[in-house]
Structure formats: C-alpha cells, structure tokens
Amino acid sequence: MASLALGIDTGGTFTDGVLFDLERKEILAKTKVITTRHNLAAAIDNCLDILLGEAKWIDLGHLKMVSLSTTLATNAVVEGQGAEVGLILIGFTPQQSLPTPHIALIDGGCDIRGNIRSALDLPAARNAILKMKDQVDAFAVSGYLSVRNPVQELQVQKLIAELTGYPVVAAHQLTSALGLHERTNTAVLNARLMPLITDLINSVKKSITARGIRAPLMVVRGDGSLISEQVAREKPIETMLSGPAASIIGALTLSGVQDGIVVDVGGTTTDVAVLQNGRPALNKEGARVGGWLTRVKAADIVTIGLGGDSLIQVDSRGALTIGPQRVFPLSWIASCYPYLTDELAVIREADYTSRHTPPATILVFIKEPLHLKLTDTEKQLIELIRESPHTLHQIGETLRREVELLPWQRLVNVGSVHRAAVTPSDILHLTGEFTLWNSDAAKLGVKMLARRFRAEAGSFAQAVLEEFHFTLAALIADRLAADQGAPGSLLEEAGSRFLLRQMLSGKKRKKGVIEFSMAVNSPLIAVGAPVSAYLPAAAEKLNARLYLPESAEVANAVGTVSGQAVETVSLLIKPGEGGGYVVFGPRSREKFMDFNQAVAYAREEGRRLACARVAASTAAEVEVMINRQDKYAQLGEASAGQGNDRKMFIESMIEVSAIGQPWS
C-alpha cells in the first residue's frame, strides 16, 4: 500500500504543489499556480484542485500527511502585520527598540547563575496586564536571564492567562540562548503571528477536510524540519523563512547531493544556501527578518531581489538595472488580458528614449487604498483600471494627461496598484527559452526598452542575460567568501566588485597583463523555474559543477514532504557556587555534587524533553542523538604528568536531538 503526501509551498510569486510517494521518493503529480498574496488560502485551494484532479485514481486514505511551507510569517514581520502585543519586561529596561509600543516594566530578574536577584512585583504585573488588556490581542513576557531560571516568566504567564485568556508567550519557551534583546524580539514577534498562522491553518484544514482528506497537517520550519499544526500555532515564529528552507530540502531530495550550494531562483528573489552532510547550514546568530534579529534557528540563506519577475530598467543615460523591484511580466499579464498586446503595439513606434517612465508599463488594480486621501486624478486612475488593467499610454490618453504626470507611484507604494513591465521572464520569451505566456507582448516590450538602450532587441536581451548571470555568480561567490571569513561583502566595495567583474567575465574578458579566474569546488544545485535558462552560464563563470534536477521547478513543494520532525533540547552544566555543578534546563535548574551525575541527569532530561516535543509531530519511531561539548580554561602551561590537572572546568553543553519521520 503506497504512502502518499501532498506538499504545498506558497511563494511570493507562485504556489507550488506536489503529490508525492513517500516510500519511492517519486512525484506523482505537480502544479504551479500564481500566488494570491492577500488570500493565500485561495492559491492553496487552486493547487489542491489541480493536484487531486490529475490524480483521481488515488485513495485519499493513503495520504499520510499534507505539508505546507508559507511566506506568511516572513511577510507579516516585514510588513508589520499581526496582533497587537502587550510586552511585560521583568527586571530590565530595553536599550533598543522593540517590535511593539505596548511595554510595561516590572521588578524582578535573575543573575547568571539562575539565582533570584530581585523579587517579582506581581501587583505591578497585574496592573500592567489589566491596563493593556483592551489595547492588545496577545501578550509576551521576557525576564532578565530567564533562560537560567524561568520561574518568574512562568508566574507572569500564568497571571496573564488568568486575567485575560489571551494568547501569551514566554521568551524562555522559544529559545534557551542568551541574548536578551533578541530573545525578547522573538517572543513579541511570535505573539504577533499567532492569530495570523491560526487563521491560515484553519483555512487550510477547512480546504483539505472539504475534500475528504483526514491526513495530519504539517508545517515547515525555518531550518527545514517539520512540525505539527499545533506546534505551528504555538510557535509560528519558527515558520519564518520556511520557503527557502523547503527549497534546500527539496534540492537534496531531487539531486541526492549531500554537500553543495543550493541556488533557488524564484519570481521575486534568488536564495543561496549551503548543504552540509545532508542538512542546511544554520545561521548561528538566528534569523533576521524585517530588521529584527531573533533567536529563531533557520537556514543560513543569502537573498537578493533578483528573479524572473524583477523589473528591468534603462535610464536616460542608457544604464541597465535588474531589480530589486518585482513587477508582473508583460507576457503573463497579456496572457490574462489579451487586449493589452494591442495597447502595447500602439505605443511601439513612440519615442520614449528621453523619458524617465519605462515605455511598456501597465498598471493593475489590486485593492482599495486604506488610510490614504486620494487626489481626484488618483481616484480617476483607480476607477479606470479597477476592472481591467491598461498601459500608462492608454491611461494618459483616456485621462488626457501626460504620461510623465500621471500620479501612479504612490498607489504602487501602498500596494493598491501593481505594475507590469519588462522582466527577465519576458526576455526568455523573446529568446524562445521560456514560452508559457504571451510572447508577442513580451517582444513588443523588449523592443521598446532596447531602443532606449540603443541596441537591437536581440543584443539587448543578451546584455540583460549577461547581467543576470553575473549577478547570480557574484552572489554565490559573495556567500562562499563570507563562509571563508571575508570581513565584508564583495558586492559593496568598488575594488572587490571590480575583481569580481574581471573574474566572472569569462571568455568575454580582454586579455591583459594580469589574469583573474575563479573556481568553486562545491557543486551548484539549481532549483526554481526556469533555472535551466539562468544557471548554466552562471556556473560556467564560477567554473563549478551544476546539477539541474528533474522537477526543479517544484523543489520547494518536494521539500515540504521530505523533511523530518526534529526537536533539539540544550542543557548547560556549570560549576555551582560553593562546589558541585548546576544543570540549567529549559524548565528548571538542578544541582549535583558529582559531575558524572550532572551529566547523566542532563542526558536523560534532554532525552525526555526532546522525545516529548517530537511526539507532537510524529507517531513514528524516534532516533535520539546526544552531543556533548566540554569547555576548559588552561591554567598556565601543562607539564609532564599533570594532564588535565592544569585545566579549569568552565561548562559543558549537552544537546539532545530527537528525530523521526512525520508519518508512519
């Protein structure tokens, strides 16, 4: 009997889906649909309908799980969306800005050894909670050195639950790492995301239940592992960067390469990550999203605004740029509204070489602008495109306004209107390497932009692709240089960028007195669509081996069903005051006079907690891995016969990981 899974990845541009045979590691059906960014559930519905329509023969009882990776958490943090959060700080005053204005400070806190340094002021906590209750939707609690002793956080958490019934997050429950500010950010953002992820999960559950699917719903973490829907509801912060993480796991599954560089070219961005021993390399500091540094374990991913939907511009001086802005490709929008090809043809012969506005720009209505007082012309513009998009030229003709004077930029900035213009996807329609949509519209737009570049369309297309390939190769080189200890980005300084340009220009480089070249020893694994048009040239510049796995265009969706359920618990052993040893765990601290007893307790407690956590995401047999790292300080120079007597014990870190398949 086959064990099947449905995997869905909601990206910024596309939502990908696969029906996957878990035992044979085989894709049975796949699809790629446009993401409806303001209604992710609609794109997921569309994806499910197509997949199940292509596989009507399957017995839904054989589905072991439905797994989801989503941009929801990342986008919400970047855009400042989510619940209003009340933050109770115990024993410290913040030195940096925090992601909520609703903050109360109360007395309390511990020292580095976990001793209570100041009594908890529960009456002040009660007053603060009741004062905030009508202003917020959720709470977060963060105490000074609570990772050494969480008792005060737990007391305030319990009080909030009793007084409000609101969702409440204690910082120590999300991370055991030091870093007061980062830990507090993590708690606040987690509380902010809880209602959003709950709404999405409820929508997805409703969709799969309506189709007769009873399989459990799993969600991808930022490190590529899988968690149950219940864990995702409680810790939505852990789903940040789940899309890029899913692509890494998908690349591993499709290529079989255990060590390499994963390059995911999407519609909006390109992500570069490193695979080490079959696992994504993790960001040691924690994920940074929307300007907030957190303590969330996530894959170490470098991202730039370069993708198939990146805006291509040529300024009045003829300078070419690609991205970082995202627009709809002309080829795609014209496939949805065929009359736009005629509107583009009307302006084909117009002379736009001296104008600032890209000639082939189309405006598409997205939603009503909120909290924005519109001018009369802005109102007229929105009414004109509300039902159907138009070129700027057509809008100017209808409103009898010069194109340069049309007030559309503010509407784009607030997300009420989106642009369509020439993109790399349109370039590929001209070259014939990608012909999914309307090639005629793409060719018209490219020819207009080529005129501003003072070149024929074919030459202009090659210039765009060369710049795209160089930027891809430079991003990969920059990421690898950082891993080798480079003090700064190779892309930021003029000198290093010059060297990059010389090294990556390949056969087009003029021979000179000095020659530069680059060789990347790790293979590149390319995923996304259509990477076959972009990555071979970039790999050639880097002198790197390239893997283009089959079904690379849905690697993210494959990654959602290929990960494992993994829970890791860290316990720290340090010397105690007056002798002995203290074990600091996620929930408590225990003292032992004997070091071996402390180690045995830490191992067993870590095993118990890790297995209990992973049980929420898997019913399968669990494998436990224990790693111990001891740290000593050298006391002078070791002499013969003294050995470790010349060392002083500092600490021992014990990490216990419980690993299991999310299906059985």
mmCIF file of C-alpha atoms in Angstrom, residues 267-390:
data_model
loop_
_atom_site.group_PDB
_atom_site.id
_atom_site.type_symbol
_atom_site.label_atom_id
_atom_site.label_comp_id
_atom_site.label_asym_id
_atom_site.label_seq_id
_atom_site.Cartn_x
_atom_site.Cartn_y
_atom_site.Cartn_z
ATOM 1 C CA GLY A 267 9.963 35.110 -9.339
ATOM 2 C CA THR A 268 10.841 37.719 -6.723
ATOM 3 C CA THR A 269 14.189 36.709 -5.237
ATOM 4 C CA THR A 270 17.179 34.414 -5.554
ATOM 5 C CA ASP A 271 18.231 32.499 -2.435
ATOM 6 C CA VAL A 272 21.641 30.900 -1.909
ATOM 7 C CA ALA A 273 22.232 28.355 0.865
ATOM 8 C CA VAL A 274 24.742 25.653 1.732
ATOM 9 C CA LEU A 275 24.077 21.940 2.242
ATOM 10 C CA GLN A 276 26.403 20.213 4.700
ATOM 11 C CA ASN A 277 26.114 16.473 5.307
ATOM 12 C CA GLY A 278 22.561 16.496 4.021
ATOM 13 C CA ARG A 279 21.389 19.344 6.281
ATOM 14 C CA PRO A 280 21.079 23.093 5.675
ATOM 15 C CA ALA A 281 23.833 25.176 7.258
ATOM 16 C CA LEU A 282 22.148 27.206 10.016
ATOM 17 C CA ASN A 283 22.533 30.875 10.894
ATOM 18 C CA LYS A 284 24.439 30.833 14.186
ATOM 19 C CA GLU A 285 23.102 34.223 15.280
ATOM 20 C CA GLY A 286 19.465 33.492 14.478
ATOM 21 C CA ALA A 287 17.219 34.693 11.680
ATOM 22 C CA ARG A 288 16.965 38.420 10.903
ATOM 23 C CA VAL A 289 13.684 39.393 9.247
ATOM 24 C CA GLY A 290 12.205 42.834 8.714
ATOM 25 C CA GLY A 291 15.131 44.413 10.571
ATOM 26 C CA TRP A 292 14.518 42.362 13.743
ATOM 27 C CA LEU A 293 17.225 39.956 14.914
ATOM 28 C CA THR A 294 15.701 36.883 16.548
ATOM 29 C CA ARG A 295 16.913 33.693 18.167
ATOM 30 C CA VAL A 296 14.997 31.517 15.685
ATOM 31 C CA LYS A 297 17.034 28.647 14.261
ATOM 32 C CA ALA A 298 16.864 28.984 10.496
ATOM 33 C CA ALA A 299 18.876 28.053 7.453
ATOM 34 C CA ASP A 300 21.692 30.495 6.697
ATOM 35 C CA ILE A 301 20.333 31.977 3.483
ATOM 36 C CA VAL A 302 21.546 34.944 1.448
ATOM 37 C CA THR A 303 18.807 36.610 -0.587
ATOM 38 C CA ILE A 304 18.741 39.327 -3.235
ATOM 39 C CA GLY A 305 15.891 40.881 -5.186
ATOM 40 C CA LEU A 306 16.681 39.125 -8.452
ATOM 41 C CA GLY A 307 14.217 36.795 -10.119
ATOM 42 C CA GLY A 308 12.099 36.108 -13.136
ATOM 43 C CA ASP A 309 9.739 38.954 -12.218
ATOM 44 C CA SER A 310 12.421 41.572 -11.482
ATOM 45 C CA LEU A 311 11.891 44.966 -13.100
ATOM 46 C CA ILE A 312 14.308 45.704 -15.954
ATOM 47 C CA GLN A 313 15.050 49.406 -16.367
ATOM 48 C CA VAL A 314 17.167 51.506 -18.696
ATOM 49 C CA ASP A 315 17.637 55.092 -17.584
ATOM 50 C CA SER A 316 18.010 58.138 -19.815
ATOM 51 C CA ARG A 317 21.803 57.572 -19.909
ATOM 52 C CA GLY A 318 21.369 54.007 -21.136
ATOM 53 C CA ALA A 319 22.373 52.328 -17.846
ATOM 54 C CA LEU A 320 20.810 48.883 -17.328
ATOM 55 C CA THR A 321 19.495 47.641 -13.948
ATOM 56 C CA ILE A 322 17.607 44.489 -12.942
ATOM 57 C CA GLY A 323 15.517 44.513 -9.751
ATOM 58 C CA PRO A 324 15.106 44.603 -6.850
ATOM 59 C CA GLN A 325 11.526 45.700 -7.527
ATOM 60 C CA ARG A 326 9.089 42.987 -8.547
ATOM 61 C CA VAL A 327 6.516 43.515 -11.301
ATOM 62 C CA PHE A 328 4.193 41.319 -13.322
ATOM 63 C CA PRO A 329 5.821 40.125 -16.573
ATOM 64 C CA LEU A 330 4.240 41.637 -19.689
ATOM 65 C CA SER A 331 3.940 38.134 -21.130
ATOM 66 C CA TRP A 332 1.905 36.952 -18.136
ATOM 67 C CA ILE A 333 -0.437 39.940 -17.807
ATOM 68 C CA ALA A 334 -1.134 39.895 -21.563
ATOM 69 C CA SER A 335 -1.979 36.190 -21.379
ATOM 70 C CA CYS A 336 -4.641 37.137 -18.818
ATOM 71 C CA TYR A 337 -5.816 40.223 -20.755
ATOM 72 C CA PRO A 338 -5.018 39.695 -24.472
ATOM 73 C CA TYR A 339 -6.156 43.209 -25.477
ATOM 74 C CA LEU A 340 -3.041 44.568 -23.748
ATOM 75 C CA THR A 341 -0.946 43.323 -26.680
ATOM 76 C CA ASP A 342 -2.822 45.790 -28.897
ATOM 77 C CA GLU A 343 -2.269 48.594 -26.381
ATOM 78 C CA LEU A 344 1.460 47.844 -26.389
ATOM 79 C CA ALA A 345 1.502 47.813 -30.193
ATOM 80 C CA VAL A 346 0.010 51.316 -30.253
ATOM 81 C CA ILE A 347 2.997 52.737 -28.380
ATOM 82 C CA ARG A 348 5.577 50.568 -30.163
ATOM 83 C CA GLU A 349 6.620 53.377 -32.501
ATOM 84 C CA ALA A 350 6.547 56.170 -29.903
ATOM 85 C CA ASP A 351 9.894 57.719 -28.948
ATOM 86 C CA TYR A 352 10.444 57.142 -25.218
ATOM 87 C CA THR A 353 14.244 57.314 -25.233
ATOM 88 C CA SER A 354 14.382 60.587 -23.299
ATOM 89 C CA ARG A 355 11.633 59.864 -20.791
ATOM 90 C CA HIS A 356 12.003 58.590 -17.230
ATOM 91 C CA THR A 357 8.989 56.277 -17.212
ATOM 92 C CA PRO A 358 9.591 52.814 -18.731
ATOM 93 C CA PRO A 359 7.692 52.789 -22.033
ATOM 94 C CA ALA A 360 5.910 49.458 -21.646
ATOM 95 C CA THR A 361 4.380 49.954 -18.199
ATOM 96 C CA ILE A 362 0.948 48.571 -17.337
ATOM 97 C CA LEU A 363 -0.992 49.331 -14.144
ATOM 98 C CA VAL A 364 -3.085 46.621 -12.454
ATOM 99 C CA PHE A 365 -5.601 47.292 -9.675
ATOM 100 C CA ILE A 366 -5.044 45.155 -6.553
ATOM 101 C CA LYS A 367 -7.087 46.584 -3.673
ATOM 102 C CA GLU A 368 -8.599 49.776 -2.288
ATOM 103 C CA PRO A 369 -6.017 52.041 -0.629
ATOM 104 C CA LEU A 370 -6.622 52.310 3.115
ATOM 105 C CA HIS A 371 -5.944 55.401 5.243
ATOM 106 C CA LEU A 372 -4.897 57.377 2.176
ATOM 107 C CA LYS A 373 -6.555 60.567 0.963
ATOM 108 C CA LEU A 374 -6.619 60.346 -2.824
ATOM 109 C CA THR A 375 -6.392 63.202 -5.287
ATOM 110 C CA ASP A 376 -9.058 63.499 -7.973
ATOM 111 C CA THR A 377 -6.659 62.182 -10.607
ATOM 112 C CA GLU A 378 -5.717 59.201 -8.417
ATOM 113 C CA LYS A 379 -9.400 58.397 -7.998
ATOM 114 C CA GLN A 380 -9.933 58.606 -11.763
ATOM 115 C CA LEU A 381 -6.933 56.379 -12.395
ATOM 116 C CA ILE A 382 -8.170 53.694 -9.987
ATOM 117 C CA GLU A 383 -11.651 53.729 -11.490
ATOM 118 C CA LEU A 384 -10.173 53.340 -14.967
ATOM 119 C CA ILE A 385 -8.165 50.222 -14.091
ATOM 120 C CA ARG A 386 -10.479 48.753 -11.440
ATOM 121 C CA GLU A 387 -11.973 46.152 -13.778
ATOM 122 C CA SER A 388 -9.173 45.848 -16.317
ATOM 123 C CA PRO A 389 -5.505 46.933 -16.452
ATOM 124 C CA HIS A 390 -4.158 49.368 -19.041
#
